[in-house]
Amino acid sequence: ERSWSPPRIYGRVKADAPFLAWHGNLKTREIVDEGNPVGYRAYMSAQLVWCAGPGVEVEEIHIDDKKRGFTVRQLTDAQELTVDLKGVREIKGSPSVDSGRVVFYPGSATQQTDPLLRRFLNPTGAFPAYQGLAYSVLYDDFYVGDGKSAKKISTVLRRYPNGLGLTSGHHKIGSDANGACLIYDDLTAPRVPHCGAGMHPARIDPDSLRTMGETLFSEGLGVSFLFQGVSAQERIDETLRHVNGYRYLNMQTGLLTFGLIRANHGPDGHPTGGPGSLRDFSRTHSDYTLAKNAARVSYTDAANGFIQVPATEQNLAAIEARGGEIDYLDINLPGITTAANGQKAAAQALQGMGP
């Protein structure tokens, strides 16, 4: 589809909806149980596109939302996965269903054309290698079900870019990515084939991002995202929202510069104004009893099936001042993946609402 753009992933995410780029080689075999025909098993080949690369890894494979084991054989620029399919059949009987073969391409700029796709789609002519796209190919006779619809295939994928050059593995925070590395990757990745902003590194202040990255690592504040249908600027802004950061054009250096807003931050390294920057000033008094007195953050619980769960924090004194009425500020932070960081985000949000 001309309007489709591949998702872009960072950290550890569950991908539930691959783009079915091609399918074919459909076969059926009669199911026989105790000598009686009871249905048909379906098999096919397919190309499933997961996201933009490079550097994408498969951690888990799920069929109908059930995790399946697999073994890996490393190829030159891909991985051959043998997936355990025992127990996934819907109707008992023979033929048995034991395993299926999948070849996974990580979205590199050097990956080669898949032999099966070439064989079925253009055996004698040129055929694309889909460089920059992370995709998998279900090979011959991959079991897809006994019913009228194919089984759902999903994956848990990982990607930890480090073009920023953080040392000692600090580009990875737990199972999450470092947001500073994410921002640098999105800024500098080419528009084609990786869907980045395509900005020249000379226009970016890398030291500001490295300082941000080291702070985020020390705080344990990593993020994981599966971005679909949003621009590089929107992805960067969403990352900054999650880590409570900012960006600005440094008028002295001419470089795009980044920083973090923290309770103990000082003036050094932060944007400052000059003559004429302040056009108006006013003072207002807010009614403390009308302020939000609780924060509720929705985050992704990656340890329990990647479901959305809330973390809450309450200002008991403010609740008492309003006669026990709880007034929540709701914040959605899907890139947060641990209970500790979800709770920390709720506490920070509550702190920012008043004394």
Coordinates of C-alpha atoms in Angstrom, one line a residue:
E1 CA 0.0 0.0 0.0
R2 CA 1.3 3.4 -0.9
S3 CA 0.1 5.0 2.3
W4 CA 1.6 2.4 4.6
S5 CA 4.8 3.3 6.5
P6 CA 6.6 0.7 8.6
P7 CA 6.4 1.1 12.4
R8 CA 9.6 2.2 14.2
I9 CA 10.5 0.4 17.4
Y10 CA 12.8 1.2 20.4
G11 CA 13.5 -1.0 23.4
R12 CA 11.4 -4.1 23.9
V13 CA 7.9 -4.2 22.5
K14 CA 5.1 -6.6 21.4
A15 CA 4.2 -6.4 17.8
D16 CA 0.7 -7.7 17.2
A17 CA -0.1 -6.6 13.7
P18 CA 2.5 -7.3 11.0
F19 CA 1.9 -6.0 7.5
L20 CA 1.0 -9.0 5.2
A21 CA 3.1 -8.1 2.2
W22 CA 2.6 -11.4 0.3
H23 CA 1.1 -14.8 0.8
G24 CA 0.8 -17.8 -1.4
N25 CA 1.7 -21.5 -1.8
L26 CA -1.5 -22.4 0.0
K27 CA -1.9 -26.1 0.6
T28 CA -4.4 -28.2 2.5
R29 CA -4.2 -31.8 3.8
E30 CA -7.0 -33.9 5.0
I31 CA -7.1 -34.6 8.8
V32 CA -7.8 -38.2 9.7
D33 CA -8.7 -39.3 13.2
E34 CA -9.1 -43.0 14.0
G35 CA -9.5 -43.7 10.3
N36 CA -12.2 -41.0 9.7
P37 CA -11.8 -37.7 7.8
V38 CA -12.5 -34.8 10.2
G39 CA -11.3 -31.7 8.4
Y40 CA -8.4 -30.1 6.7
R41 CA -5.1 -28.6 7.9
A42 CA -3.9 -25.4 6.0
Y43 CA -0.3 -24.5 5.2
M44 CA 1.1 -21.5 3.4
S45 CA 4.1 -19.2 2.8
A46 CA 3.9 -15.5 3.6
Q47 CA 6.0 -12.3 4.1
L48 CA 5.2 -10.5 7.3
V49 CA 6.7 -7.0 7.7
W50 CA 7.2 -5.9 11.3
C51 CA 9.0 -2.6 11.4
A52 CA 11.8 -0.4 10.1
G53 CA 15.4 -1.5 10.9
P54 CA 18.2 -1.8 11.4
G55 CA 19.2 -3.9 14.3
V56 CA 15.9 -5.6 15.1
E57 CA 15.9 -8.8 17.1
V58 CA 13.3 -11.4 17.8
E59 CA 12.9 -12.3 21.5
E60 CA 9.6 -14.2 21.5
I61 CA 7.2 -15.7 19.0
H62 CA 3.5 -16.0 19.9
I63 CA 0.8 -18.0 18.0
D64 CA -2.7 -17.1 19.0
D65 CA -1.1 -15.2 21.9
K66 CA 0.6 -18.3 23.3
K67 CA 4.4 -18.1 23.5
R68 CA 6.2 -20.7 21.4
G69 CA 9.8 -21.9 21.7
F70 CA 12.2 -21.7 18.8
T71 CA 15.8 -22.5 17.9
V72 CA 18.0 -20.1 15.9
R73 CA 20.5 -20.8 13.0
Q74 CA 22.5 -17.8 12.0
L75 CA 22.6 -17.0 8.3
T76 CA 24.8 -14.4 6.6
D77 CA 22.3 -11.5 7.0
A78 CA 19.3 -13.2 8.6
Q79 CA 18.2 -15.8 11.1
E80 CA 16.5 -19.1 10.4
L81 CA 14.0 -19.9 13.2
T82 CA 12.6 -23.3 13.8
V83 CA 9.4 -22.7 15.8
D84 CA 7.9 -25.3 18.0
L85 CA 4.3 -25.8 16.9
K86 CA 3.4 -28.8 19.0
G87 CA -0.1 -28.4 20.6
V88 CA -1.3 -25.6 18.4
R89 CA -3.5 -27.7 16.1
E90 CA -7.2 -27.2 16.5
I91 CA -8.4 -30.7 15.5
K92 CA -6.8 -33.9 16.7
G93 CA -5.6 -36.5 14.2
S94 CA -2.9 -36.8 11.6
P95 CA -0.9 -35.3 10.0
S96 CA 0.8 -34.1 13.1
V97 CA 2.0 -30.5 13.5
D98 CA 5.5 -30.4 15.0
S99 CA 7.5 -27.3 13.8
G100 CA 7.6 -24.5 11.3
R101 CA 10.4 -22.7 9.6
V102 CA 10.7 -18.9 9.6
V103 CA 13.5 -16.7 8.2
F104 CA 13.8 -13.3 9.9
Y105 CA 15.6 -10.3 8.4
P106 CA 16.7 -7.6 10.9
G107 CA 16.2 -4.6 8.5
S108 CA 19.9 -4.0 7.7
A109 CA 21.1 -2.0 4.7
T110 CA 22.9 -5.1 3.4
Q111 CA 20.4 -7.9 3.7
Q112 CA 19.9 -9.9 0.5
T113 CA 16.8 -11.1 -1.4
D114 CA 14.9 -13.9 0.3
P115 CA 15.2 -17.1 -1.9
L116 CA 11.6 -18.2 -1.4
L117 CA 10.1 -14.8 -2.3
R118 CA 12.3 -14.7 -5.4
R119 CA 11.2 -18.3 -6.3
F120 CA 7.5 -17.5 -6.1
L121 CA 7.4 -13.9 -7.3
N122 CA 10.2 -13.4 -9.9
P123 CA 12.5 -16.4 -10.3
T124 CA 14.3 -15.1 -13.4
G125 CA 14.5 -11.4 -12.9
A126 CA 15.5 -8.8 -10.3
F127 CA 13.8 -8.8 -7.0
P128 CA 14.1 -6.4 -4.0
A129 CA 15.9 -7.3 -0.8
Y130 CA 13.6 -4.9 1.2
Q131 CA 16.7 -3.4 2.8
G132 CA 15.8 -1.3 5.9
L133 CA 12.7 -3.4 6.6
A134 CA 12.6 -6.0 9.4
Y135 CA 10.4 -8.9 8.1
S136 CA 9.9 -12.6 8.4
V137 CA 9.1 -15.2 5.8
L138 CA 7.1 -18.2 6.6
Y139 CA 8.6 -21.0 4.6
D140 CA 7.1 -23.9 2.7
D141 CA 4.3 -25.8 4.5
F142 CA 4.1 -23.5 7.5
Y143 CA 1.0 -24.6 9.4
V144 CA -1.6 -21.8 9.8
G145 CA -4.7 -23.5 11.1
D146 CA -7.5 -26.0 10.7
G147 CA -10.4 -23.5 10.6
K148 CA -11.6 -20.8 8.2
S149 CA -9.0 -18.2 9.4
A150 CA -5.3 -18.3 9.8
K151 CA -3.7 -18.3 13.3
K152 CA -2.5 -15.0 14.7
I153 CA 1.2 -14.6 14.7
S154 CA 2.8 -11.9 16.9
T155 CA 6.3 -11.3 18.2
V156 CA 8.3 -9.6 21.0
L157 CA 10.9 -7.5 19.3
R158 CA 14.0 -5.6 20.6
R159 CA 16.0 -2.7 19.2
Y160 CA 18.7 -0.7 21.0
P161 CA 20.4 1.8 18.7
N162 CA 23.6 3.5 19.9
G163 CA 24.7 5.9 17.2
L164 CA 25.2 8.4 20.0
G165 CA 28.1 6.3 21.3
L166 CA 27.2 5.9 24.9
T167 CA 29.7 3.6 26.6
S168 CA 29.4 0.7 29.1
G169 CA 26.1 -0.5 27.7
H170 CA 24.3 2.7 28.8
H171 CA 22.3 2.8 25.6
K172 CA 20.1 0.1 27.2
I173 CA 18.3 0.6 30.5
G174 CA 17.0 -2.8 31.8
S175 CA 14.9 -4.1 28.9
D176 CA 14.2 -0.5 27.6
A177 CA 16.1 1.8 25.3
N178 CA 17.8 5.0 26.4
G179 CA 15.7 7.9 25.3
A180 CA 18.7 10.0 24.3
C181 CA 19.9 7.3 21.9
L182 CA 16.3 7.1 20.6
I183 CA 16.3 10.8 19.8
Y184 CA 19.7 10.8 18.1
D185 CA 18.7 7.7 16.1
D186 CA 15.4 9.3 14.9
L187 CA 17.2 12.6 14.0
T188 CA 20.0 11.0 12.0
A189 CA 18.3 8.0 10.4
P190 CA 17.7 8.5 6.7
R191 CA 14.1 9.0 5.5
V192 CA 14.6 6.1 3.2
P193 CA 14.6 3.3 4.1
H194 CA 14.5 3.8 7.9
C195 CA 11.9 6.6 8.2
G196 CA 14.1 8.9 10.2
A197 CA 14.4 12.7 10.0
G198 CA 17.6 12.5 7.9
M199 CA 19.3 15.4 9.8
H200 CA 23.1 15.8 9.4
P201 CA 24.8 15.0 12.7
A202 CA 26.8 18.3 12.5
R203 CA 23.5 20.2 13.2
I204 CA 23.0 18.4 16.6
D205 CA 24.7 18.9 19.9
P206 CA 25.7 15.4 20.8
D207 CA 27.2 16.3 24.1
S208 CA 23.8 17.5 25.4
L209 CA 22.3 14.2 24.4
R210 CA 25.1 12.2 26.0
T211 CA 24.6 14.1 29.2
M212 CA 20.9 13.4 29.0
G213 CA 21.6 9.7 28.3
E214 CA 23.9 9.3 31.3
T215 CA 21.3 11.0 33.6
L216 CA 18.5 8.7 32.3
F217 CA 20.7 5.7 32.8
S218 CA 21.5 6.7 36.4
E219 CA 17.8 7.2 37.1
G220 CA 16.9 3.9 35.5
L221 CA 14.4 5.7 33.3
G222 CA 14.2 3.8 30.0
V223 CA 11.5 3.8 27.4
S224 CA 10.1 1.3 24.9
F225 CA 8.0 2.4 21.9
L226 CA 6.3 1.0 18.9
F227 CA 5.5 4.1 16.8
Q228 CA 3.1 3.7 13.9
G229 CA 2.1 6.4 11.4
V230 CA 3.8 9.4 13.2
S231 CA 6.7 11.6 12.0
A232 CA 10.2 11.7 13.4
Q233 CA 9.4 15.0 15.1
E234 CA 6.3 13.5 16.8
R235 CA 8.4 10.5 18.0
I236 CA 11.0 12.8 19.5
D237 CA 8.4 15.0 21.2
E238 CA 6.8 11.9 22.7
T239 CA 10.1 10.7 24.0
L240 CA 10.8 14.1 25.6
R241 CA 7.4 14.0 27.2
H242 CA 8.1 10.6 28.7
V243 CA 11.5 11.7 30.2
N244 CA 10.5 15.2 31.0
G245 CA 12.9 16.8 28.6
Y246 CA 13.2 19.7 26.2
R247 CA 14.9 20.8 23.0
Y248 CA 15.9 24.2 21.6
L249 CA 18.1 25.8 19.0
N250 CA 21.2 27.1 20.8
M251 CA 21.6 30.6 19.3
Q252 CA 25.3 30.7 20.2
T253 CA 26.3 27.4 18.6
G254 CA 23.5 27.1 16.1
L255 CA 23.0 23.4 17.2
L256 CA 19.8 21.6 18.2
T257 CA 20.3 21.1 21.9
F258 CA 18.6 18.9 24.5
G259 CA 18.2 18.8 28.2
L260 CA 16.1 17.4 31.1
I261 CA 13.9 19.2 33.5
R262 CA 14.7 18.0 37.0
A263 CA 13.8 19.3 40.5
N264 CA 17.5 20.1 41.3
H265 CA 18.6 21.5 38.0
G266 CA 20.5 24.7 37.9
P267 CA 20.9 27.4 35.3
D268 CA 24.0 26.0 33.6
G269 CA 23.4 24.5 30.2
H270 CA 19.7 25.6 30.1
P271 CA 18.3 28.1 27.6
T272 CA 18.4 31.7 28.7
G273 CA 16.8 34.8 27.4
G274 CA 18.2 38.2 26.5
P275 CA 17.1 41.8 26.1
G276 CA 13.6 41.8 24.6
S277 CA 12.9 38.1 25.3
L278 CA 10.4 39.0 28.0
R279 CA 7.4 40.8 26.6
D280 CA 4.9 40.6 29.4
F281 CA 4.8 39.5 33.0
S282 CA 1.8 38.9 35.3
R283 CA 1.2 37.2 38.7
T284 CA -1.8 35.1 39.6
H285 CA -2.9 33.4 42.7
S286 CA -4.4 30.0 42.4
D287 CA -7.0 28.4 44.8
Y288 CA -5.2 25.5 46.4
T289 CA -8.5 23.7 47.0
L290 CA -9.3 23.7 43.3
A291 CA -6.0 22.0 42.2
K292 CA -5.8 18.4 41.2
N293 CA -5.0 16.3 44.2
A294 CA -4.1 13.0 42.7
A295 CA -2.2 11.7 39.6
R296 CA -3.0 8.6 37.7
V297 CA -0.4 7.4 35.1
S298 CA -1.3 4.7 32.5
Y299 CA 1.8 2.7 31.6
T300 CA 2.6 -0.6 29.8
D301 CA 3.3 -3.5 32.1
A302 CA 5.8 -5.4 30.0
A303 CA 6.3 -8.1 32.6
N304 CA 2.6 -9.1 32.4
G305 CA 1.7 -9.3 28.8
F306 CA 2.3 -5.7 27.8
I307 CA -1.1 -4.6 29.2
Q308 CA -2.0 -1.0 30.1
V309 CA -2.2 -0.5 33.9
P310 CA -2.5 2.5 36.2
A311 CA -0.1 3.9 38.8
T312 CA -1.6 6.4 41.2
E313 CA -0.3 8.9 43.7
Q314 CA -2.4 11.1 46.0
N315 CA -1.9 14.3 48.0
L316 CA -3.7 13.4 51.2
A317 CA -3.6 16.9 52.6
A318 CA -5.2 18.4 49.4
I319 CA -7.8 15.7 49.4
E320 CA -8.7 16.5 53.0
A321 CA -8.9 20.2 52.1
R322 CA -11.6 19.3 49.6
G323 CA -13.6 17.2 52.0
G324 CA -12.3 13.9 50.8
E325 CA -13.0 14.5 47.1
I326 CA -10.3 13.0 44.8
D327 CA -9.7 14.8 41.6
Y328 CA -7.3 12.9 39.3
L329 CA -4.9 14.2 36.7
D330 CA -4.7 11.4 34.1
I331 CA -1.5 11.0 32.1
N332 CA -0.9 8.4 29.4
L333 CA 2.8 7.2 29.2
P334 CA 2.7 4.0 27.1
G335 CA 6.5 4.1 26.7
I336 CA 7.0 3.4 30.4
T337 CA 7.2 -0.3 31.0
T338 CA 7.9 -1.0 34.7
A339 CA 5.9 -0.5 37.8
A340 CA 8.7 1.4 39.5
N341 CA 8.9 4.0 36.7
G342 CA 5.1 4.2 36.4
Q343 CA 4.9 5.0 40.2
K344 CA 7.8 7.5 39.9
A345 CA 6.0 9.3 37.0
A346 CA 2.8 9.6 39.0
A347 CA 4.8 11.0 42.0
Q348 CA 6.5 13.6 39.8
A349 CA 3.2 14.6 38.2
L350 CA 1.6 15.1 41.6
Q351 CA 4.6 17.1 42.8
G352 CA 4.3 19.4 39.8
M353 CA 0.7 20.2 40.7
G354 CA 1.3 22.2 43.9
P355 CA 2.8 22.2 47.4

